mmCIF file of C-alpha atoms in Angstrom:
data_model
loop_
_atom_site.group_PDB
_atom_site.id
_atom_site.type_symbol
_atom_site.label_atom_id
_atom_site.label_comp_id
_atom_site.label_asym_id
_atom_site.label_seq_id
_atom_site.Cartn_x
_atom_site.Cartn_y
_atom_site.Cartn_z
ATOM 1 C CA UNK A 1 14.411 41.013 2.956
ATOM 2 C CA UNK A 2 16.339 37.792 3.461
ATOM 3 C CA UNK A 3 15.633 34.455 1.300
ATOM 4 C CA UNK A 4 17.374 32.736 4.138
ATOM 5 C CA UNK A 5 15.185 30.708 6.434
ATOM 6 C CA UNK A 6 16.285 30.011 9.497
ATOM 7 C CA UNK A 7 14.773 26.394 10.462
ATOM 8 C CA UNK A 8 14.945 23.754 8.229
ATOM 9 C CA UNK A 9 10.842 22.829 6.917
ATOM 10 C CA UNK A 10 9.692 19.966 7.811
ATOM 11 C CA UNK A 11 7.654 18.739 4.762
ATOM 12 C CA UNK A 12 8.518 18.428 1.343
ATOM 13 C CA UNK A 13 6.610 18.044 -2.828
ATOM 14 C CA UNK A 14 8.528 17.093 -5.300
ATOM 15 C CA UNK A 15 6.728 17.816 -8.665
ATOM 16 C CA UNK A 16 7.612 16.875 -12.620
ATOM 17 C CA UNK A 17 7.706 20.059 -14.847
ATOM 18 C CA UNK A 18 6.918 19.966 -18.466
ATOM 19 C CA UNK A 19 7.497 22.622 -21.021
ATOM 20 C CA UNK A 20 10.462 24.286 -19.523
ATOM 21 C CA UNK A 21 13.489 25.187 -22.216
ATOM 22 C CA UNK A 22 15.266 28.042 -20.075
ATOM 23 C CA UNK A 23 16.932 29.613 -17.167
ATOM 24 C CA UNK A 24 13.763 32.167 -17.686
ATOM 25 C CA UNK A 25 11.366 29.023 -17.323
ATOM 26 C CA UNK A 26 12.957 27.981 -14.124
ATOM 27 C CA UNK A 27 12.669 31.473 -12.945
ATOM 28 C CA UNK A 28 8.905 32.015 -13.499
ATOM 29 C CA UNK A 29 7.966 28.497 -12.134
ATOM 30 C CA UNK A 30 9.993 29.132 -8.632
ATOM 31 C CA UNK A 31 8.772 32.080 -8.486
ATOM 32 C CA UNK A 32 4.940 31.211 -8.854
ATOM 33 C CA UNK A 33 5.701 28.357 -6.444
ATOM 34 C CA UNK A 34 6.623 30.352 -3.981
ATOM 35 C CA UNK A 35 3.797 32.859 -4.202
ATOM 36 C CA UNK A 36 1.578 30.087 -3.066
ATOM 37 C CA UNK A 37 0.929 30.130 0.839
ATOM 38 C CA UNK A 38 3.041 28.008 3.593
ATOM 39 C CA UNK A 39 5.341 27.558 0.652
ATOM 40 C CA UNK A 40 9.100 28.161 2.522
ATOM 41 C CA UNK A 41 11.586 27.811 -0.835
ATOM 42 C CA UNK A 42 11.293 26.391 -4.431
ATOM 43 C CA UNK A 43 13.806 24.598 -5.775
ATOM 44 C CA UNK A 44 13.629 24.390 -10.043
ATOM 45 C CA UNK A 45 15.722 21.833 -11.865
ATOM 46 C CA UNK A 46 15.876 22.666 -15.630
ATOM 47 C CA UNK A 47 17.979 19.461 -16.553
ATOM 48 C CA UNK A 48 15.748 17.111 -14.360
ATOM 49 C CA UNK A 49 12.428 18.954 -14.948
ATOM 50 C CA UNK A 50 11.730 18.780 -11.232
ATOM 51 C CA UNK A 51 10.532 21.187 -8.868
ATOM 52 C CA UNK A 52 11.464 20.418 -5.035
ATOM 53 C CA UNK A 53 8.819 22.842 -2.763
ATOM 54 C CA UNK A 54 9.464 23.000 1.230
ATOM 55 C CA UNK A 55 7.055 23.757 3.807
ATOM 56 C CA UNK A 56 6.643 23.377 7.273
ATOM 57 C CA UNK A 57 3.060 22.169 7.172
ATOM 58 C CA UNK A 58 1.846 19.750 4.421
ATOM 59 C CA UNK A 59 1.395 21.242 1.146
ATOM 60 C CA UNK A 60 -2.023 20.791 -0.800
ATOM 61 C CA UNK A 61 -0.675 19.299 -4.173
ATOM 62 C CA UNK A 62 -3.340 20.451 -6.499
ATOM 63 C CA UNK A 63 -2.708 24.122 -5.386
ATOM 64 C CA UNK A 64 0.791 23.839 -6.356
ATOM 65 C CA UNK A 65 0.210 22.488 -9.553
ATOM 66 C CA UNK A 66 -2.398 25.293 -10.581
ATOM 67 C CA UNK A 67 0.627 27.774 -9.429
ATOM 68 C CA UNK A 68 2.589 26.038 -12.079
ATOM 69 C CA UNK A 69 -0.312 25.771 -14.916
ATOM 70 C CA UNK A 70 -1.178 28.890 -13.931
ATOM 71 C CA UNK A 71 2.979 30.235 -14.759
ATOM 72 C CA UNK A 72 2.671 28.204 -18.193
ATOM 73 C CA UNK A 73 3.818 25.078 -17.985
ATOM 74 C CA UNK A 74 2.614 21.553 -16.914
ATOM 75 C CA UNK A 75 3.108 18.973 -14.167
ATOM 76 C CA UNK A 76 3.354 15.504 -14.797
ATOM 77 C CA UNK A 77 0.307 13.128 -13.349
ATOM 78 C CA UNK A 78 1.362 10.982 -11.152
ATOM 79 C CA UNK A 79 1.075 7.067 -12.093
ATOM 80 C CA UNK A 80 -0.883 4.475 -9.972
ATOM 81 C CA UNK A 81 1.384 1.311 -9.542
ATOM 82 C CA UNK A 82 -0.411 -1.512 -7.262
ATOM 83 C CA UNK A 83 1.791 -3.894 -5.556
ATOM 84 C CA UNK A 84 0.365 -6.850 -4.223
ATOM 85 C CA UNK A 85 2.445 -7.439 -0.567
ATOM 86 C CA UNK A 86 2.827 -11.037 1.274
ATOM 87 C CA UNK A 87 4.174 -11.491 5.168
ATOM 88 C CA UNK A 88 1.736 -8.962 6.569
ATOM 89 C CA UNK A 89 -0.364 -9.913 9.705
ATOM 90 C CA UNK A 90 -0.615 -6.529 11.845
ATOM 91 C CA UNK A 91 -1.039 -2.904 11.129
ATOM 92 C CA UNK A 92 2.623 -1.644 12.714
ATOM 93 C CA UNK A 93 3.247 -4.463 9.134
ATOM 94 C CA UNK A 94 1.289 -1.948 7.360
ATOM 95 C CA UNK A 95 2.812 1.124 8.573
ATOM 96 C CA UNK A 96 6.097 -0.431 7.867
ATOM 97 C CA UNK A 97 5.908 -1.076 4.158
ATOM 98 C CA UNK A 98 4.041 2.571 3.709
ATOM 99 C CA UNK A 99 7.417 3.846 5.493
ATOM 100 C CA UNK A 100 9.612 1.995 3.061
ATOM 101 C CA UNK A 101 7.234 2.456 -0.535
ATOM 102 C CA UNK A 102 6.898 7.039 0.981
ATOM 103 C CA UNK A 103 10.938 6.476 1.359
ATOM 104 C CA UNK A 104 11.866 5.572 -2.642
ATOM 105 C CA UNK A 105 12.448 9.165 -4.680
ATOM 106 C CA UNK A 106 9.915 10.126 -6.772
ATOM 107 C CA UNK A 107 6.683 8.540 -4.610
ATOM 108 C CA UNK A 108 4.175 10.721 -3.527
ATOM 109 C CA UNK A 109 1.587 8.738 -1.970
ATOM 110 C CA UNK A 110 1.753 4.660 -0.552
ATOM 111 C CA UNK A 111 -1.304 2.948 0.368
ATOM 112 C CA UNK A 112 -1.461 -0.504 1.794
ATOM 113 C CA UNK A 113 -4.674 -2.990 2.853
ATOM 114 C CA UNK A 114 -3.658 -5.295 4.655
ATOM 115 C CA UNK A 115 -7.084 -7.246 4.209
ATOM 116 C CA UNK A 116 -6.432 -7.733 0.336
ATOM 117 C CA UNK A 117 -2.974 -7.237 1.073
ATOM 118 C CA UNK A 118 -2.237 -5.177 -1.567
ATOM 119 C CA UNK A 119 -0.631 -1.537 -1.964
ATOM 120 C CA UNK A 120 -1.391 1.622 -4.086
ATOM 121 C CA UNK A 121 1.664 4.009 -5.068
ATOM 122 C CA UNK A 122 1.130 7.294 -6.230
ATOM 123 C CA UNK A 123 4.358 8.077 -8.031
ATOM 124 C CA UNK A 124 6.341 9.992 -10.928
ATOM 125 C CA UNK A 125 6.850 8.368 -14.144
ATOM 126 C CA UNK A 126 10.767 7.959 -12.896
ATOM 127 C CA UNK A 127 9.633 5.737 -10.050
ATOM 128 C CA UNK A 128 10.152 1.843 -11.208
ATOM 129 C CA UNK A 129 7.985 -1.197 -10.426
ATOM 130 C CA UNK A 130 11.635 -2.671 -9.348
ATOM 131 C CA UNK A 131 12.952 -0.258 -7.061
ATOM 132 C CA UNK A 132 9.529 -0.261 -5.211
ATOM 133 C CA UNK A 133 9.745 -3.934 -4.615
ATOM 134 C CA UNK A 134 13.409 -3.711 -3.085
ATOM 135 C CA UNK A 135 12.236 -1.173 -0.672
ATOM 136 C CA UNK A 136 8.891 -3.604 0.558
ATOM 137 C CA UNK A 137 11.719 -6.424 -0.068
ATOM 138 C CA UNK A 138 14.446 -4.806 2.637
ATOM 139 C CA UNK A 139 11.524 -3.994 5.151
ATOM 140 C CA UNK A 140 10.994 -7.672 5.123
ATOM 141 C CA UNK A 141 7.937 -8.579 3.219
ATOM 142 C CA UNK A 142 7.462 -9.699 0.024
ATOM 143 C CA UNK A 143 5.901 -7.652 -3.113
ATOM 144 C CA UNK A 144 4.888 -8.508 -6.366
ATOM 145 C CA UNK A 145 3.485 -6.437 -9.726
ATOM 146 C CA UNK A 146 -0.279 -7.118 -9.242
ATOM 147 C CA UNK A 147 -0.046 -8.391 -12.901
ATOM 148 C CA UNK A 148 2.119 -10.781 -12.080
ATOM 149 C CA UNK A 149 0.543 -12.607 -9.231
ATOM 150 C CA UNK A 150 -3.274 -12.229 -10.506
ATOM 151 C CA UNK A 151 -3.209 -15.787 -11.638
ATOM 152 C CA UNK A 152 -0.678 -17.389 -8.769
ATOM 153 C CA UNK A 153 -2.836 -15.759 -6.120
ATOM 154 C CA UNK A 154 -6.067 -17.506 -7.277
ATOM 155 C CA UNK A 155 -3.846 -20.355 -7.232
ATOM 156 C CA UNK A 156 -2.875 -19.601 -3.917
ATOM 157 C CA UNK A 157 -6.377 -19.355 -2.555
ATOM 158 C CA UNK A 158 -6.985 -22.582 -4.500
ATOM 159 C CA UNK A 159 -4.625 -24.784 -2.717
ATOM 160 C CA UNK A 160 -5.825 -23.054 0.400
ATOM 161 C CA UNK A 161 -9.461 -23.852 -0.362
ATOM 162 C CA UNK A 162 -7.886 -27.380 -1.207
ATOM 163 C CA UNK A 163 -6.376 -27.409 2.425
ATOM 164 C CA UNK A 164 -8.790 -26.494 4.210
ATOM 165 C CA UNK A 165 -11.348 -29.301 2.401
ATOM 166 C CA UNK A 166 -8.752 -31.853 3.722
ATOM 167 C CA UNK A 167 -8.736 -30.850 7.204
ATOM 168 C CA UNK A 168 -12.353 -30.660 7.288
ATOM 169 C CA UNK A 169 -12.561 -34.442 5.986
ATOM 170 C CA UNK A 170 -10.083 -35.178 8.371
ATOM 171 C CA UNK A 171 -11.742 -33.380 11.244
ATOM 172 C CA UNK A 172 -15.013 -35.128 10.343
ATOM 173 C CA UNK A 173 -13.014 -38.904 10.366
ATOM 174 C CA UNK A 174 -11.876 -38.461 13.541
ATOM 175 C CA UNK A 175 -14.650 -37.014 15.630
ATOM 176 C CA UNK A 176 -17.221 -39.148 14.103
ATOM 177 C CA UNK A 177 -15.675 -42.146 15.993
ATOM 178 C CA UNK A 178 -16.231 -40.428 19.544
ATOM 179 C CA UNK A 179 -19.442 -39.187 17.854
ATOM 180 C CA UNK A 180 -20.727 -42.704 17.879
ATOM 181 C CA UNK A 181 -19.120 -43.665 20.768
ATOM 182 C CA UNK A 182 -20.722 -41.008 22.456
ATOM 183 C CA UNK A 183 -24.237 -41.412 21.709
ATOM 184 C CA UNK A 184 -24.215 -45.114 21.650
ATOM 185 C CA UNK A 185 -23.563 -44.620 25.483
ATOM 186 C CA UNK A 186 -26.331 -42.370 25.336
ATOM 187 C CA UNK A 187 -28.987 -44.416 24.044
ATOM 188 C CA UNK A 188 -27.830 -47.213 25.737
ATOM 189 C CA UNK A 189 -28.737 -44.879 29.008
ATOM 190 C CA UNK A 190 -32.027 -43.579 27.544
ATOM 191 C CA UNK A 191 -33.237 -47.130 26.559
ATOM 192 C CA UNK A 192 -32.400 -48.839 30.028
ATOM 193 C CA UNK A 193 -34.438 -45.799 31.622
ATOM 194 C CA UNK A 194 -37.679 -46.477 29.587
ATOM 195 C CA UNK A 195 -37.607 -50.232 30.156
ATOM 196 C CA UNK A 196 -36.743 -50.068 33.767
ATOM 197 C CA UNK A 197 -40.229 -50.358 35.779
ATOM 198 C CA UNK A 198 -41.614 -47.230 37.493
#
């Protein structure tokens, strides 16, 4: 029976192996990997602990890793890394910067709210805070570490609160003059109708 497929799949897991010392290791962990259903081919990497698994339907990732745990060996948790994202104002914005974080190596998942504008990245411990920022960066928004911009974006909201308070003021100054205007015309009309005889 041939290895060989003869389409190229469609979807793709990358996993992080732990505990693997041998050719033997790499041998047992593609080969439980493969035993798992929809799974096409297994690719082991000894030297860069990584296991690349192709499908072509979506792969459910906790099923892959029990086919490694089961084997003997362990797979990396992924790491949450939140982002927090400026420039969006749509959700094709959205889908955009999920495209770009899902395109950097290593990232398994990409999240973004547009409402809190913020992003969650499901990623392997080889994934940097850095080279997720230059992907949101070339898709034309802006990201920063959520740690980073905790205090500047309550003192973003701040001066925005502060804005807004002016424009009200200044909203209130100038209609209040057309205000008066307006109902001094009005009583005017109200008081000549009550002391004009019936």
């Amino acid at each position: 029976m041939s290895t060989e497929m003869t389409d190229t799949p469609h979807y793709s897991e990358t996993l992080e192996i732990e505990g693997m010392t041998c050719a033997s290791c790499v041998g047992r962990v593609e080969k439980a990997l493969k035993s798992v259903e929809g799974v096409e081919l297994a690719h082991v990497n000894l030297a860069t602990e990584k296991a690349v698994i192709y499908a072509h339907q979506p792969l459910d990732r906790a099923t892959l890793i029990k086919a490694v745990e089961k084997a003997g060996y362990e797979v990396e948790a992924l790491q949450p890394i939140e982002l927090t994202i400026e420039g969006m104002s749509c959700a094709s914005c959205v889908g955009r910067v999920e495209k770009a974080l899902k395109s950097v190596e290593g990232v398994e998942s990409a999240d973004v709210n547009l409402a809190t504008e913020k992003a969650t990245i499901q990623a392997s411990s080889s994934v940097t805070r850095d080279s997720l920022i230059q992907a949101v960066t070339k898709a034309g928004f802006e990201a920063k570490s959520v740690h980073q911009t905790t205090e500047s974006f309550q003192d973003k909201k701040n001066i925005e609160l502060e804005k807004l308070k002016k424009d009200l003021i200044l909203s209130v100054l100038l209609t209040l003059p057309v205000f008066i205007l307006e109902m001094k015309g009005f009583v005017a009309q109200r008081f000549e109708m009550q002391s004009a005889p019936n």
